[in-house]
Tab-separated table of C-alpha atoms in Angstrom:
chain	number	residue	atom	x	y	z
A	1261	UNK	CA	0.000	0.000	0.000
A	1262	UNK	CA	1.404	3.400	-0.980
A	1263	UNK	CA	1.453	6.187	1.571
A	1264	UNK	CA	-0.495	9.157	0.130
A	1265	UNK	CA	2.210	11.723	0.936
A	1266	UNK	CA	4.921	9.641	-0.726
A	1267	UNK	CA	3.396	9.315	-4.182
A	1268	UNK	CA	3.558	6.267	-6.436
A	1269	UNK	CA	7.337	5.796	-6.166
A	1270	UNK	CA	7.540	5.133	-2.419
A	1271	UNK	CA	5.895	2.528	-0.229
A	1272	UNK	CA	5.635	2.985	3.539
A	1273	UNK	CA	6.845	-0.551	4.274
A	1274	UNK	CA	9.119	-1.307	1.314
A	1275	UNK	CA	10.683	2.114	0.726
A	1276	UNK	CA	11.562	3.273	-2.784
A	1277	UNK	CA	9.868	1.077	-5.388
A	1278	UNK	CA	11.990	2.377	-8.266
A	1279	UNK	CA	15.776	2.166	-8.067
A	1280	UNK	CA	17.342	5.648	-8.109
A	1281	UNK	CA	19.361	5.069	-11.282
A	1282	UNK	CA	16.223	3.952	-13.088
A	1283	UNK	CA	15.020	7.529	-12.652
A	1284	UNK	CA	18.029	8.763	-14.649
A	1285	UNK	CA	17.811	5.911	-17.189
A	1286	UNK	CA	21.062	4.509	-15.814
A	1287	UNK	CA	22.995	7.695	-16.550
A	1288	UNK	CA	25.505	8.703	-13.891
A	1289	UNK	CA	27.119	11.745	-15.512
A	1290	UNK	CA	25.232	15.040	-15.868
A	1291	UNK	CA	25.718	17.001	-19.081
A	1292	UNK	CA	26.036	20.224	-17.052
A	1293	UNK	CA	28.642	20.791	-14.378
A	1294	UNK	CA	26.796	21.106	-11.066
A	1295	UNK	CA	28.154	21.405	-7.544
A	1296	UNK	CA	26.079	20.471	-4.489
A	1297	UNK	CA	26.010	24.173	-3.640
A	1298	UNK	CA	25.071	25.318	-7.161
A	1299	UNK	CA	21.846	27.277	-7.209
A	1300	UNK	CA	19.201	26.346	-9.758
A	1301	UNK	CA	16.103	28.326	-10.689
A	1302	UNK	CA	13.228	27.808	-13.106
A	1303	UNK	CA	13.246	30.004	-16.199
A	1304	UNK	CA	9.518	29.760	-16.823
A	1305	UNK	CA	10.100	28.022	-20.169
A	1306	UNK	CA	8.065	24.887	-20.802
A	1307	UNK	CA	10.311	21.838	-21.278
A	1308	UNK	CA	9.982	20.239	-24.698
A	1309	UNK	CA	9.571	16.488	-24.904
A	1310	UNK	CA	8.748	13.966	-22.210
A	1311	UNK	CA	10.294	14.297	-18.798
A	1312	UNK	CA	9.639	11.907	-15.941
A	1313	UNK	CA	7.697	12.709	-12.770
A	1314	UNK	CA	10.938	13.388	-10.878
A	1315	UNK	CA	11.831	16.065	-13.431
A	1316	UNK	CA	8.497	17.748	-12.710
A	1317	UNK	CA	9.060	17.568	-8.959
A	1318	UNK	CA	12.567	19.017	-9.359
A	1319	UNK	CA	11.234	21.814	-11.557
A	1320	UNK	CA	8.628	22.740	-8.933
A	1321	UNK	CA	11.395	22.946	-6.323
A	1322	UNK	CA	13.254	25.391	-8.564
A	1323	UNK	CA	10.582	28.105	-8.326
A	1324	UNK	CA	13.059	30.013	-6.143
A	1325	UNK	CA	16.851	29.690	-6.183
A	1326	UNK	CA	17.548	26.343	-4.526
A	1327	UNK	CA	20.764	24.382	-4.074
A	1328	UNK	CA	21.317	21.022	-5.731
A	1329	UNK	CA	21.754	19.477	-2.270
A	1330	UNK	CA	18.346	20.755	-1.121
A	1331	UNK	CA	16.630	19.409	-4.213
A	1332	UNK	CA	18.276	15.992	-3.745
A	1333	UNK	CA	17.060	15.930	-0.150
A	1334	UNK	CA	13.493	16.860	-1.095
A	1335	UNK	CA	13.411	14.279	-3.890
A	1336	UNK	CA	14.988	11.650	-1.605
A	1337	UNK	CA	17.431	10.776	-4.384
A	1338	UNK	CA	21.224	10.513	-4.420
A	1339	UNK	CA	22.984	13.722	-5.420
A	1340	UNK	CA	24.429	12.068	-8.555
A	1341	UNK	CA	20.949	11.160	-9.810
A	1342	UNK	CA	19.607	14.607	-8.938
A	1343	UNK	CA	22.419	16.251	-10.907
A	1344	UNK	CA	21.466	14.181	-13.973
A	1345	UNK	CA	17.798	15.213	-13.638
A	1346	UNK	CA	18.735	18.871	-13.205
A	1347	UNK	CA	21.120	18.794	-16.153
A	1348	UNK	CA	18.237	17.454	-18.287
A	1349	UNK	CA	16.213	20.495	-17.204
A	1350	UNK	CA	19.133	22.814	-18.035
A	1351	UNK	CA	19.484	21.180	-21.462
A	1352	UNK	CA	15.837	21.840	-22.300
A	1353	UNK	CA	15.998	25.428	-21.025
A	1354	UNK	CA	13.632	24.932	-18.076
A	1355	UNK	CA	16.168	25.961	-15.404
A	1356	UNK	CA	19.317	28.027	-15.105
A	1357	UNK	CA	22.253	27.436	-12.807
A	1358	UNK	CA	24.562	29.666	-10.849
A	1359	UNK	CA	27.821	28.232	-9.535
A	1360	UNK	CA	28.446	28.567	-5.826
A	1361	UNK	CA	30.319	31.661	-4.752
A	1362	UNK	CA	33.063	31.125	-2.273
A	1363	UNK	CA	34.364	33.815	-0.007
A	1364	UNK	CA	38.107	34.453	-0.281
A	1365	UNK	CA	38.606	34.015	3.448
A	1366	UNK	CA	36.391	31.298	4.973
A	1367	UNK	CA	37.286	32.455	8.480
A	1368	UNK	CA	36.227	36.044	7.777
A	1369	UNK	CA	34.209	37.326	10.727
A	1370	UNK	CA	31.407	38.793	8.589
A	1371	UNK	CA	30.947	35.480	6.766
A	1372	UNK	CA	30.854	33.503	10.007
A	1373	UNK	CA	28.362	35.966	11.512
A	1374	UNK	CA	26.134	35.659	8.436
A	1375	UNK	CA	26.183	31.859	8.742
A	1376	UNK	CA	25.386	32.095	12.458
A	1377	UNK	CA	22.485	34.488	11.783
A	1378	UNK	CA	21.105	32.120	9.140
A	1379	UNK	CA	21.288	29.178	11.521
A	1380	UNK	CA	19.533	31.135	14.255
A	1381	UNK	CA	16.677	31.995	11.906
A	1382	UNK	CA	16.228	28.309	11.107
A	1383	UNK	CA	15.857	27.354	14.776
C-alpha cells in the first residue's frame, strides 16, 4: 500500500519502489557541471519532450533559487541522480544554474556571523 504523501514511487513498508538510477535511465554523468552548492532556478520556459515525474518535482522545487543538495534531499534521491535530472532540465531550457560563490577568506568574521544568523533563523 502506498502512503499518500509519498506518491507512487515510495511505499511505507518497502521504501523506494523504483531504483534511483532507473530515474536517470542509468545515466551517472550530468551534461552540465553542477556542484552540491550550485543554485538552480526555473526560467519559466516549458520543457519540450517527455520528462519523468521526478523532473516535474525538481522543476517545482526550482521556483526560487535552490541548491542542488536541497533538491536531492526533497526528492529523496542521491545527489548524482539529482544532478542528472537537473542537467536534463538545463538542457531543455527549463532551469538556469549559478555556480556557488566562495568567499576568499572562509574564516572572515562577517561570513561567520552571516552563517550564524542564518542558523539562528532556522531554529
